[in-house]
PDB file of C-alpha atoms in Angstrom:
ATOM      1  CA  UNK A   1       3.956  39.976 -42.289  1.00 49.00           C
ATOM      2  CA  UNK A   2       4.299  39.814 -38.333  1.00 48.00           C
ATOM      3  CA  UNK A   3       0.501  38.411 -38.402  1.00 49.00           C
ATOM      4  CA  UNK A   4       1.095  35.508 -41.203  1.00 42.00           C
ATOM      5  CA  UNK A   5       4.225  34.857 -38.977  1.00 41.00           C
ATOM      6  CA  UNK A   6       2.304  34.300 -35.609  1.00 42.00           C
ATOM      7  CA  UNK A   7      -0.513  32.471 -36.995  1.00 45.00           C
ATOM      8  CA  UNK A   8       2.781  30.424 -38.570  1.00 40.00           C
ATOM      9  CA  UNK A   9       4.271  29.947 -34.794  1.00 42.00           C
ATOM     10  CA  UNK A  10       0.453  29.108 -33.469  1.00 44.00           C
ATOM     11  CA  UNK A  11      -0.029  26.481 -36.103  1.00 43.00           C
ATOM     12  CA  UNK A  12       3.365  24.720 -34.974  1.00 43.00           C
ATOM     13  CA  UNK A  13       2.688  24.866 -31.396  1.00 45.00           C
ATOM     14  CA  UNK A  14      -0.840  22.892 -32.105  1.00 43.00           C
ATOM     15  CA  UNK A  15       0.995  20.519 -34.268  1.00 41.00           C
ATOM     16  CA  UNK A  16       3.324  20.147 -31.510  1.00 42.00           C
ATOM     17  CA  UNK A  17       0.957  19.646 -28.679  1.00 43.00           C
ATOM     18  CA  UNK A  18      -0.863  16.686 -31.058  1.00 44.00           C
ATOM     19  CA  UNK A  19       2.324  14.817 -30.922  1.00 44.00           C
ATOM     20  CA  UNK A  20       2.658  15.308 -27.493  1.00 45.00           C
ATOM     21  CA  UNK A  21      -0.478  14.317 -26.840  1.00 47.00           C
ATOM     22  CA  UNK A  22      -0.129  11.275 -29.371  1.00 60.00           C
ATOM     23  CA  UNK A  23       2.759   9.906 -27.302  1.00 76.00           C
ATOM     24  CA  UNK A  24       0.817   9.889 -23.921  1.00 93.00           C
ATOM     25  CA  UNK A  25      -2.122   6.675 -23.944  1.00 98.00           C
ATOM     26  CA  UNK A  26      -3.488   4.317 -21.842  1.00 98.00           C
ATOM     27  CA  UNK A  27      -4.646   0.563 -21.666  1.00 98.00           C
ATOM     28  CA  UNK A  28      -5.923  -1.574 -19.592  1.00 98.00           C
ATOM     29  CA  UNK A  29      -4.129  -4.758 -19.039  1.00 98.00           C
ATOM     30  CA  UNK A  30      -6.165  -8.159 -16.679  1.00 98.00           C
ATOM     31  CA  UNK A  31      -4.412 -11.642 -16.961  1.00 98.00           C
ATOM     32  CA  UNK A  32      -6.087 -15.281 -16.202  1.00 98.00           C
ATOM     33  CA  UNK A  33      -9.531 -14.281 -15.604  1.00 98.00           C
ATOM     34  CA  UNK A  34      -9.874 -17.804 -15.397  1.00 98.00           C
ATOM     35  CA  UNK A  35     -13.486 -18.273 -15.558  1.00 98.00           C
ATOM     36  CA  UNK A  36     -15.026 -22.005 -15.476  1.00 97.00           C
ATOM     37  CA  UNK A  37     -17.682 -23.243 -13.136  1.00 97.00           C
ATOM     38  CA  UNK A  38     -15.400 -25.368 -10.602  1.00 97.00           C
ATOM     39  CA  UNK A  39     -14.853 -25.501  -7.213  1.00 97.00           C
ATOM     40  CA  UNK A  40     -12.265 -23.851  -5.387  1.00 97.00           C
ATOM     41  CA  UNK A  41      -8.555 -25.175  -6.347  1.00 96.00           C
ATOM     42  CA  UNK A  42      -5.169 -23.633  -5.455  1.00 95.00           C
ATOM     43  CA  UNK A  43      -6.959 -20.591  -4.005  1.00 96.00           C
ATOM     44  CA  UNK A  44      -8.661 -19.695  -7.368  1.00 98.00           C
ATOM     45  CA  UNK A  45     -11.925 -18.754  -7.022  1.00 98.00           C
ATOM     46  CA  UNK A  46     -13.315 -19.860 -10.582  1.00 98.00           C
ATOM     47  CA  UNK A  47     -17.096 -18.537 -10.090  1.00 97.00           C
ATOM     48  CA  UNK A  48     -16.153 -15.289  -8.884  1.00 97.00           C
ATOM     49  CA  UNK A  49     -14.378 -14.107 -12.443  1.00 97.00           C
ATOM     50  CA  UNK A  50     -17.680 -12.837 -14.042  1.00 97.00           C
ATOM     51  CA  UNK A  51     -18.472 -10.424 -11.024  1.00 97.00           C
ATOM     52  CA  UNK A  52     -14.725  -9.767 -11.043  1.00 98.00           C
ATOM     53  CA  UNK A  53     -14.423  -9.048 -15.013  1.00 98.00           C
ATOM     54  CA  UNK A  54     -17.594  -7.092 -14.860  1.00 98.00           C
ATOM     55  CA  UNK A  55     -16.114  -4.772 -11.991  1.00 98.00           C
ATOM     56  CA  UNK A  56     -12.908  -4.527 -13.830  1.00 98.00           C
ATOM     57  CA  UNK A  57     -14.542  -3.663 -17.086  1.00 98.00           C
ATOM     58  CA  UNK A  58     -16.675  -0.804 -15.450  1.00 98.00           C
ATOM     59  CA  UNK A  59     -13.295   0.716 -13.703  1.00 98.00           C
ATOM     60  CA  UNK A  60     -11.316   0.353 -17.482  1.00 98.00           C
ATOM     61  CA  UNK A  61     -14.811   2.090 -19.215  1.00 98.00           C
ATOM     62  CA  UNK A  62     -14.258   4.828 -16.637  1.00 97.00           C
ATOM     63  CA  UNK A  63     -10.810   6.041 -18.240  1.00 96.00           C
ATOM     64  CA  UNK A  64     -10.411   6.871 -21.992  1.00 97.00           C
ATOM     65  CA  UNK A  65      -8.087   4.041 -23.156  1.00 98.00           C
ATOM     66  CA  UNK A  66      -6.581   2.872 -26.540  1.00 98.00           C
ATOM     67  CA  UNK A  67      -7.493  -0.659 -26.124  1.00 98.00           C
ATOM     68  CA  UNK A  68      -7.788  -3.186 -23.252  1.00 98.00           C
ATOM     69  CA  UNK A  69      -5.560  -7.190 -23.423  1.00 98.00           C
ATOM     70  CA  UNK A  70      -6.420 -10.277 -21.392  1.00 98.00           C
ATOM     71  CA  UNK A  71      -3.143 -11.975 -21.361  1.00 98.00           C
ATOM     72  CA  UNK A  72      -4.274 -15.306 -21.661  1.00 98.00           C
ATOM     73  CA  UNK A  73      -6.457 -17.786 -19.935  1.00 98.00           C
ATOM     74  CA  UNK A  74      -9.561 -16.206 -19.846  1.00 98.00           C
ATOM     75  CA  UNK A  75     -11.332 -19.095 -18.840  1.00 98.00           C
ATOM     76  CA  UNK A  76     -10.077 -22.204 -16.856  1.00 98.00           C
ATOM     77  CA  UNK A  77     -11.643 -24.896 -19.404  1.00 97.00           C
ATOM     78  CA  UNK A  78     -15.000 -25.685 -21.121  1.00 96.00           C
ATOM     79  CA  UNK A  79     -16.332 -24.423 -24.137  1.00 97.00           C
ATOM     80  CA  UNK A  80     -19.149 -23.294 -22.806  1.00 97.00           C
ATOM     81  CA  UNK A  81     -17.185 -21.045 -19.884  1.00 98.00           C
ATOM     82  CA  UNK A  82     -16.603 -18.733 -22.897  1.00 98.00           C
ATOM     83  CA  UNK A  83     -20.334 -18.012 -23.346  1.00 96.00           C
ATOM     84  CA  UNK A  84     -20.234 -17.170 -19.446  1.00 95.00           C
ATOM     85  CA  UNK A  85     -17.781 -14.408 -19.621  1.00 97.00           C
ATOM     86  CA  UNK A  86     -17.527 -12.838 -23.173  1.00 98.00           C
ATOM     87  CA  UNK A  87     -20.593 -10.607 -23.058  1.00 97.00           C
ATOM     88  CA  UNK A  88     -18.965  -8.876 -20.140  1.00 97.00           C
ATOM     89  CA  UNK A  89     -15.618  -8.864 -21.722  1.00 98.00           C
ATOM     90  CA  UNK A  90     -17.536  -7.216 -25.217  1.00 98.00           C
ATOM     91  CA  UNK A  91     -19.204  -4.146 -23.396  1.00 98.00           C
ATOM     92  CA  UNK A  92     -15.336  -2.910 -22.899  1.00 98.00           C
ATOM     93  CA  UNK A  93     -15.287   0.869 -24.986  1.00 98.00           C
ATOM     94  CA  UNK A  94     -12.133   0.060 -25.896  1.00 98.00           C
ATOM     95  CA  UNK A  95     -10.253  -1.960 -29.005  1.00 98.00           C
ATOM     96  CA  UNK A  96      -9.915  -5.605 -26.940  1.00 98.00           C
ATOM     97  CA  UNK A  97      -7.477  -8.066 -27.725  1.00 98.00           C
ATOM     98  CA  UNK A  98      -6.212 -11.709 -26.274  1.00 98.00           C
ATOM     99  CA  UNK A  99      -3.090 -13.590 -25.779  1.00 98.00           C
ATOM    100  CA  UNK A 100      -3.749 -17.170 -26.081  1.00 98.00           C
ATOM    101  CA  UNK A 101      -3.163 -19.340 -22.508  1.00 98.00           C
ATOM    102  CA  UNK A 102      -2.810 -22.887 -21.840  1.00 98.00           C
ATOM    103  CA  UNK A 103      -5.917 -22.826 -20.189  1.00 98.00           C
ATOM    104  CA  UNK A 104      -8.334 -21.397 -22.861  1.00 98.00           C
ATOM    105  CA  UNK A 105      -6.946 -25.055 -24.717  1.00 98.00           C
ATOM    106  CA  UNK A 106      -8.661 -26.723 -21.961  1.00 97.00           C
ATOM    107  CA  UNK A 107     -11.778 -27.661 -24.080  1.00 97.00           C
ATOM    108  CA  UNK A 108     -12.394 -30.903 -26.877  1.00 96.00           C
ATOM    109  CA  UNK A 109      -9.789 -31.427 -29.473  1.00 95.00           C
ATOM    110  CA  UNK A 110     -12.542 -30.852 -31.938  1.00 95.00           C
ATOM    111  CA  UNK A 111     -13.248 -27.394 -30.045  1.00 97.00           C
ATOM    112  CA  UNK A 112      -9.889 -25.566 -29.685  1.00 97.00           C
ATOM    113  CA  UNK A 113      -9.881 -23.945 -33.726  1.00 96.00           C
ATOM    114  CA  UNK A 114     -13.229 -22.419 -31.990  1.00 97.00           C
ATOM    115  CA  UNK A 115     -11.988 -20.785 -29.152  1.00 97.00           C
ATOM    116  CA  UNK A 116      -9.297 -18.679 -31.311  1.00 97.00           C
ATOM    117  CA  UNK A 117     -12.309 -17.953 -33.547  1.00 97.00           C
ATOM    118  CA  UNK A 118     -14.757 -16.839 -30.215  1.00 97.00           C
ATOM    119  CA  UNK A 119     -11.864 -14.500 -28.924  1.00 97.00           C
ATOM    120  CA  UNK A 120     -11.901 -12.596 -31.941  1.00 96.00           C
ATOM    121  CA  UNK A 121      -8.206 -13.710 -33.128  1.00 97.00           C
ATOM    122  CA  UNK A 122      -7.747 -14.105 -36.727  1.00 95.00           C
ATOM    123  CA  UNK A 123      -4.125 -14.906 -36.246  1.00 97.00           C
ATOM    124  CA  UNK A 124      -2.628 -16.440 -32.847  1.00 98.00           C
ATOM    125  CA  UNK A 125       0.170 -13.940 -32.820  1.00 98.00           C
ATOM    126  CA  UNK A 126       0.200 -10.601 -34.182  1.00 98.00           C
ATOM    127  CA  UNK A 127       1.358  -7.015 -33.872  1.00 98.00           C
ATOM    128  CA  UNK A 128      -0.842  -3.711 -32.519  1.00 98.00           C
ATOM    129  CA  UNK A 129       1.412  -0.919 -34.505  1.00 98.00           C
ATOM    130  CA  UNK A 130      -0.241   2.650 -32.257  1.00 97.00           C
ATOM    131  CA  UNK A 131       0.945   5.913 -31.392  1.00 97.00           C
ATOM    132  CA  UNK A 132       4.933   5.340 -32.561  1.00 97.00           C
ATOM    133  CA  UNK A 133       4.757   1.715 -30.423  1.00 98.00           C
ATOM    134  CA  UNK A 134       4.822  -2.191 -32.218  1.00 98.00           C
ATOM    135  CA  UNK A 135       3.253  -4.379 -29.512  1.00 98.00           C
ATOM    136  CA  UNK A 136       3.937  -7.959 -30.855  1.00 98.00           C
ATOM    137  CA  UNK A 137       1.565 -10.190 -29.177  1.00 98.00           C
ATOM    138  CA  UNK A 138       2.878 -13.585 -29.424  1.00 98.00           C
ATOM    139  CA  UNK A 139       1.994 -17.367 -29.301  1.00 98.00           C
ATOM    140  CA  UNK A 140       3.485 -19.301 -26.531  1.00 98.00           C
ATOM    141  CA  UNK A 141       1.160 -22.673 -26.995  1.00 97.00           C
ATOM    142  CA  UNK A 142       2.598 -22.292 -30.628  1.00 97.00           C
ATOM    143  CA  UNK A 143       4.132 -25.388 -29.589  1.00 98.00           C
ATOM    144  CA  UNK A 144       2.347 -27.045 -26.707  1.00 98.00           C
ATOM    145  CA  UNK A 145       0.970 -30.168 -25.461  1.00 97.00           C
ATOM    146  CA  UNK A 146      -2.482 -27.564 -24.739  1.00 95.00           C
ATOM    147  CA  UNK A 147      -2.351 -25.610 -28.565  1.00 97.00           C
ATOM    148  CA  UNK A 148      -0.522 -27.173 -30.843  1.00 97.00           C
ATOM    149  CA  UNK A 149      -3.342 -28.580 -33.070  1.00 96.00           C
ATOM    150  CA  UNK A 150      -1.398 -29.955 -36.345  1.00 96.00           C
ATOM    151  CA  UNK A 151       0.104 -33.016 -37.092  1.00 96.00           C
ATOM    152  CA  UNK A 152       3.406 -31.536 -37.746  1.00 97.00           C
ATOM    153  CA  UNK A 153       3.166 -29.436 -34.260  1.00 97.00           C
ATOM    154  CA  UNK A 154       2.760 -32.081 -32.424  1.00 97.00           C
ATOM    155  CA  UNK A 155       5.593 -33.373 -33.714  1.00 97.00           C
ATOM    156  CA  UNK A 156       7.625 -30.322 -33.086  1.00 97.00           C
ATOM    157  CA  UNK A 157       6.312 -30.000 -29.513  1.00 98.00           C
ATOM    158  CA  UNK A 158       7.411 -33.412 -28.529  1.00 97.00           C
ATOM    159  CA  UNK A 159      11.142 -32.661 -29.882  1.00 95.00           C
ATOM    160  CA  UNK A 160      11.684 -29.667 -28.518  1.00 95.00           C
ATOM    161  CA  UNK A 161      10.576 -31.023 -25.305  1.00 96.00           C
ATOM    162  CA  UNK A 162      12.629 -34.305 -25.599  1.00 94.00           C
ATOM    163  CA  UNK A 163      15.514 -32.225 -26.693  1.00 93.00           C
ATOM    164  CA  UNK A 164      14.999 -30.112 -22.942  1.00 94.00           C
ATOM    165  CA  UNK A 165      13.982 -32.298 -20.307  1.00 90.00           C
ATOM    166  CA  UNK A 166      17.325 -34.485 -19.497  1.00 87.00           C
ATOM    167  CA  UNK A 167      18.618 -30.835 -18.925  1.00 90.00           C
ATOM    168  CA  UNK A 168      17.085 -30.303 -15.616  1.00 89.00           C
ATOM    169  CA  UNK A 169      15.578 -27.145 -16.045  1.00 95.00           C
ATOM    170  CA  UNK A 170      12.614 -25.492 -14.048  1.00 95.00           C
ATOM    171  CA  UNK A 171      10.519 -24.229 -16.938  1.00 97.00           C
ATOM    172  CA  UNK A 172      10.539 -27.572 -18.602  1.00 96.00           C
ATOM    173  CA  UNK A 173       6.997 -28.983 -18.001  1.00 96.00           C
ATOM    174  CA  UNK A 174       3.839 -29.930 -19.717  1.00 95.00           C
ATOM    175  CA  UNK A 175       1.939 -26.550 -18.536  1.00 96.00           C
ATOM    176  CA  UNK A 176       4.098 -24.607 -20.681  1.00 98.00           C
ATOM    177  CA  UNK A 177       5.441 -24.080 -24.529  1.00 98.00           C
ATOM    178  CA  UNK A 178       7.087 -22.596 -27.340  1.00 98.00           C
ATOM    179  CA  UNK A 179       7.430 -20.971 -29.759  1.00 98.00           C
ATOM    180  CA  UNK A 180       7.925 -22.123 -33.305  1.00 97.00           C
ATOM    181  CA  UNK A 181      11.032 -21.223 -35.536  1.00 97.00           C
ATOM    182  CA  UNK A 182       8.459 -19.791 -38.094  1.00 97.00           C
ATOM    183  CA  UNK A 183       7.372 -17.662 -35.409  1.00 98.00           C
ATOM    184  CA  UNK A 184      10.554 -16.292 -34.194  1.00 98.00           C
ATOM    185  CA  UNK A 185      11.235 -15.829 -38.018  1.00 98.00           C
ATOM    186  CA  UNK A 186       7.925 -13.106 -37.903  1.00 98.00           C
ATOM    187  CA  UNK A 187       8.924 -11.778 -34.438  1.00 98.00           C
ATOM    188  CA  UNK A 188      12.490 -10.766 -35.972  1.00 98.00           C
ATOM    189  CA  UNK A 189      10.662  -9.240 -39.281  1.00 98.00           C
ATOM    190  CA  UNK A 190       8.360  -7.520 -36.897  1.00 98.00           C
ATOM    191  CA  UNK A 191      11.561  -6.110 -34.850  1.00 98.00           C
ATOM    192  CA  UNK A 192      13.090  -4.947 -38.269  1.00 98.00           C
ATOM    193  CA  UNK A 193      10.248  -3.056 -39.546  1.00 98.00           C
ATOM    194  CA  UNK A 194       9.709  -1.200 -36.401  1.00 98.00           C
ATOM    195  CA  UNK A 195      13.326  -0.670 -35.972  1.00 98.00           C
ATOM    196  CA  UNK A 196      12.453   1.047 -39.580  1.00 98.00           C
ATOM    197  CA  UNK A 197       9.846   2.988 -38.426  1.00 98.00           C
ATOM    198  CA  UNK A 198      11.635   3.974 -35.604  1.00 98.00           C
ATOM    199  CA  UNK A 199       8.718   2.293 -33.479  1.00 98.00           C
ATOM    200  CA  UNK A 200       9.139   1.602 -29.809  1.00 98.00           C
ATOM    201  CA  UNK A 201       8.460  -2.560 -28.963  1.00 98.00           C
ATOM    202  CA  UNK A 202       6.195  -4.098 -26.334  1.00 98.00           C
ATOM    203  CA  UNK A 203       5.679  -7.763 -26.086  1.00 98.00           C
ATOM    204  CA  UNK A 204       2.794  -9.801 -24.673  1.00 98.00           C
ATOM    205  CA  UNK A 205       2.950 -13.342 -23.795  1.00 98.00           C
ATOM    206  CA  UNK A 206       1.203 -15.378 -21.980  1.00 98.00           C
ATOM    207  CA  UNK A 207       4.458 -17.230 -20.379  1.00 98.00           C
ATOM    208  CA  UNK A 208       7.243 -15.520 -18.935  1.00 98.00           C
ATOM    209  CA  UNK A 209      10.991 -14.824 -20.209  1.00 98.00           C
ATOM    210  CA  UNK A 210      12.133 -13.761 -16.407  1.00 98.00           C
ATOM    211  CA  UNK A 211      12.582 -14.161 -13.675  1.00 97.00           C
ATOM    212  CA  UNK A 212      13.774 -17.978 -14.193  1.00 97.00           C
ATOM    213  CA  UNK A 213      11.067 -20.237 -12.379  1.00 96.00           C
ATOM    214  CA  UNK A 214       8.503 -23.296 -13.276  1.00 97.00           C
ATOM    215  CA  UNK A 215       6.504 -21.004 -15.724  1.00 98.00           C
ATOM    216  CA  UNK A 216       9.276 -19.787 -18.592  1.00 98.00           C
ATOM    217  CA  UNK A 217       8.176 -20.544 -22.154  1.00 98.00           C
ATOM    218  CA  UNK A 218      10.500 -23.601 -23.010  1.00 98.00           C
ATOM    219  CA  UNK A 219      12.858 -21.936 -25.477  1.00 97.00           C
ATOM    220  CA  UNK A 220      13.107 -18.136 -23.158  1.00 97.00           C
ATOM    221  CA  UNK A 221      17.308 -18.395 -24.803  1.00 97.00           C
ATOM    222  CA  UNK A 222      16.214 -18.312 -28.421  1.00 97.00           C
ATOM    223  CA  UNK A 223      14.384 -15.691 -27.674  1.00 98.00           C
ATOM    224  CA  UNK A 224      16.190 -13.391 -25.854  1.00 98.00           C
ATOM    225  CA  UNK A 225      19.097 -14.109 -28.326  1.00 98.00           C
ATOM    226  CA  UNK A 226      16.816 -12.762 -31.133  1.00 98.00           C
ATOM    227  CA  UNK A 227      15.639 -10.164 -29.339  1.00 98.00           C
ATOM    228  CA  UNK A 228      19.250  -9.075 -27.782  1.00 97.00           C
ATOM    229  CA  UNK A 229      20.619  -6.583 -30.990  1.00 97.00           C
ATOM    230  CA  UNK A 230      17.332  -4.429 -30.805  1.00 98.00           C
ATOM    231  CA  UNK A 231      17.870  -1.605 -28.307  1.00 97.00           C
ATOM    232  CA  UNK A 232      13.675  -0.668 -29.212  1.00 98.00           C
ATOM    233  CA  UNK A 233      12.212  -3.750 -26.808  1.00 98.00           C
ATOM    234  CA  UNK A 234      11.212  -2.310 -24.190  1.00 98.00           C
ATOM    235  CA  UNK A 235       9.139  -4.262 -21.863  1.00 98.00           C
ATOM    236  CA  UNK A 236       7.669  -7.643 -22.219  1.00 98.00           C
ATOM    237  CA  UNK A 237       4.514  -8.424 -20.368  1.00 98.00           C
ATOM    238  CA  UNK A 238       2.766 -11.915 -19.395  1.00 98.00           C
ATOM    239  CA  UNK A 239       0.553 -13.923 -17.598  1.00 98.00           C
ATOM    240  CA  UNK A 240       0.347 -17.692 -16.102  1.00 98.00           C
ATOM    241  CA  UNK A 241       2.140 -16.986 -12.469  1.00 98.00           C
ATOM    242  CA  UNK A 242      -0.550 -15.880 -10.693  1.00 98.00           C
ATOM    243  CA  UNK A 243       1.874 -14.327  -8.433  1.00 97.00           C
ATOM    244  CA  UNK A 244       2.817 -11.963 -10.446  1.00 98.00           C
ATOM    245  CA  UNK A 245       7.005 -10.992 -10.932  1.00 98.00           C
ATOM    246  CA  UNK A 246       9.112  -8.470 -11.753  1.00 98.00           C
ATOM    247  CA  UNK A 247      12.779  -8.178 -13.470  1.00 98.00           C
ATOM    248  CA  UNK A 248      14.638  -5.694 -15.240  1.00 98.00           C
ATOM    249  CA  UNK A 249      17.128  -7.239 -17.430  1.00 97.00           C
ATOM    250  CA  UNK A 250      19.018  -5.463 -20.267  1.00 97.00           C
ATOM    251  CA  UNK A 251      16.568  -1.777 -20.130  1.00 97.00           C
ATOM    252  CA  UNK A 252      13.840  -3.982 -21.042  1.00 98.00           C
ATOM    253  CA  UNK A 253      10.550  -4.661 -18.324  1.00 98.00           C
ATOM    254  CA  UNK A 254       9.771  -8.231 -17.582  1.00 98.00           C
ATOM    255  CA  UNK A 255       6.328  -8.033 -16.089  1.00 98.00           C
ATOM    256  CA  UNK A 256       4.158 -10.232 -14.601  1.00 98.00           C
ATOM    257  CA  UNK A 257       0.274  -9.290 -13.829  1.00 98.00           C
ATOM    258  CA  UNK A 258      -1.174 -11.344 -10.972  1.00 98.00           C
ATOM    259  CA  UNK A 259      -4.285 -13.762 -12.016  1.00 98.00           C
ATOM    260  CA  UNK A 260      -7.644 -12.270 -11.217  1.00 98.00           C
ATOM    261  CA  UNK A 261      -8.946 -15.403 -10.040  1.00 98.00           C
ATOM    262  CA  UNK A 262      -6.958 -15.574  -7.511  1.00 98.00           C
ATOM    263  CA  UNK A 263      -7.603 -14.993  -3.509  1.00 97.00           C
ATOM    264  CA  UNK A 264     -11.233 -14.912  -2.144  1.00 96.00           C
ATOM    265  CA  UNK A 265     -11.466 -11.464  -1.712  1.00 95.00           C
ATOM    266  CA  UNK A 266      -9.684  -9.357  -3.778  1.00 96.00           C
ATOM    267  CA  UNK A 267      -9.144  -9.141  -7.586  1.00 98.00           C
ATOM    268  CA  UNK A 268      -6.068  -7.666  -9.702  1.00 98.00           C
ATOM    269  CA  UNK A 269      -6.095  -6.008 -13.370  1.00 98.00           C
ATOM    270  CA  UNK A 270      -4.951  -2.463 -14.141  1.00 98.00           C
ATOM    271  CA  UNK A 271      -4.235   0.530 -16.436  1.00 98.00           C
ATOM    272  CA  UNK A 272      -1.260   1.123 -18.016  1.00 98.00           C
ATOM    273  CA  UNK A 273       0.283   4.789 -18.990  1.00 98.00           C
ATOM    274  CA  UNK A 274       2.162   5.567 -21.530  1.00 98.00           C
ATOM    275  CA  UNK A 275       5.094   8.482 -21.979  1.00 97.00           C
ATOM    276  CA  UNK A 276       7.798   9.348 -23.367  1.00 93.00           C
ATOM    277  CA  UNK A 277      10.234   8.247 -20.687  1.00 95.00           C
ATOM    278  CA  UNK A 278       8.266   6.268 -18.941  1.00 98.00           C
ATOM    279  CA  UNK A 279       5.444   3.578 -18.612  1.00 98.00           C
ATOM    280  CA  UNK A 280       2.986   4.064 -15.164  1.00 98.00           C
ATOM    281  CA  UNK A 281       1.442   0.434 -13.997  1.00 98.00           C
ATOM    282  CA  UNK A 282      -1.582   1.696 -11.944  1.00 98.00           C
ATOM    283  CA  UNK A 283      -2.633  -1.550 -10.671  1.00 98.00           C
ATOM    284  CA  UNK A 284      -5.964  -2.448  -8.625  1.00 98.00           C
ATOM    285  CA  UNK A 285      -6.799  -4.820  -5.457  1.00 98.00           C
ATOM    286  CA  UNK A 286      -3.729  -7.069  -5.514  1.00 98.00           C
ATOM    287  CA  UNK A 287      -2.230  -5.577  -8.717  1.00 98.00           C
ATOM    288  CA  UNK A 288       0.610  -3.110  -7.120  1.00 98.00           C
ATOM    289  CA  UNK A 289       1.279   0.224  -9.174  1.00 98.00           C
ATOM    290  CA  UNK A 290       4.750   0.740 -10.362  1.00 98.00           C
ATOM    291  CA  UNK A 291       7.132   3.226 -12.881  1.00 98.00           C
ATOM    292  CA  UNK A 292       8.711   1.784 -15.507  1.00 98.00           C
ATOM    293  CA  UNK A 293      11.168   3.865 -17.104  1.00 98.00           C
ATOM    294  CA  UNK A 294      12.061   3.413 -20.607  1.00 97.00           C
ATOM    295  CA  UNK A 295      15.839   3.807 -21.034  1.00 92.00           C
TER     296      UNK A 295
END
């Protein structure tokens, strides 16, 4: 009896250590790669992303990581820029995944439908459900003057734009977008099921929600209204100010990764650690590390 009975406590301490283990992942996280072959602009050095990208990738392949997200503009503009970079971008070991940017728009009207097919994107937002976390990825050119490809977008862009311009706000120019009221609709169903699964939520964007500057995604206050009763958002992580930023507001992370393009010498991507209580940036080059506690 005392043998079936520690054999019983053995089995529950491996189940135990699985979950444990389950809870703890990484993934690697690089933002406006940029790539095109241009000159020198706004100290981005376009022609530099494929060595950068390729040293990037071979520092991600070097950990064992649950997947790996550009967070949008992986190339500058040109079609033909995504031939450049992909094949370095594909020998990733990890699951890869893109937000959209206003940059990767940057190509023919007749050629944008293929650049969401060449990145691998079946939808232009999405969730990742893994390890007891939702990561909604979402569509900030949804509504755009870059990525809004319909008739009846187009439209939409040029209200909602109208409707914020007169109101002298920072975030309210062409470079940036929205998102759609069917896509807010899916980002609340999204937020209900995982709040039914008891999931954790991460978003990625390619625009930021804070801190308030010239980048925010046009309607940032319809968003954080929908997102304000769910106490499982934890961090929200973008793109598109090469900068980078940082702001806590709420318990939830607003993140910005610094553009790899950016600076003659040094690059920035990183690796991101998940816990229990707590998310670990370790960032690279110009990419600073930071804890991110999860309240």
């Amino acid at each position: 009896m005392k043998k079936v009975f520690f054999i019983f406590i053995f089995l529950i301490s491996i189940v135990s250590c699985q979950k444990e283990e389950n809870t703890n992942f990484k993934i690697g996280v690089i933002s406006d790669c940029q790539y095109c072959h241009c000159d020198v602009k706004w100290d981005r050095y376009y022609k530099k992303a494929p060595t950068r990208l390729k040293e990037a990738v071979a520092t991600l392949n070097r950990d064992s990581l649950l997947y790996t997200i550009h967070l949008g503009d992986f190339i500058d503009k040109d079609f033909k820029s995504l031939d450049s970079i992909l094949p370095t971008w594909h020998k990733l070991k990890s699951e890869t995944y893109h937000v959209l940017g206003n940059h990767d728009f940057e190509v023919k009207d007749s050629l944008k439908k293929e650049v969401i097919k060449k990145l691998n994107l079946k939808n232009r937002y999405y969730s990742i459900v893994k390890n007891g976390w939702r990561f909604i990825v979402l569509d900030g050119n949804d509504l755009s003057f870059f990525g809004a490809l319909s008739k009846d977008k187009k439209r939409q862009t040029d209200s909602i734009f109208n409707l914020l311009k007169d109101k002298n706000l920072p975030f309210v120019k062409k470079w940036n977008g929205a998102l759609s009221l069917k896509q807010l609709s899916w980002i609340k169903n999204e937020l209900d099921i995982a709040t039914k699964n008891n999931e954790k939520v991460g978003f990625y964007c390619h625009f930021p929600i804070f801190p308030i500057d010239q980048h925010n995604i046009w309607n940032r206050e319809q968003f954080l209204a929908l997102i304000k009763p769910y106490d499982n958002v934890k961090f929200f992580f973008n793109g598109h100010n090469h900068a980078g930023a940082y702001e806590l507001k709420d318990n939830v992370h607003y993140l910005t990764f610094k553009g790899m393009v950016d600076t003659e010498n040094t690059s920035a991507f990183a690796n991101v650690e998940f816990k229990k209580d707590s998310i670990i940036v370790n960032g690279f080059y110009r990419e600073p590390s930071r804890k991110l506690v999860i309240k």
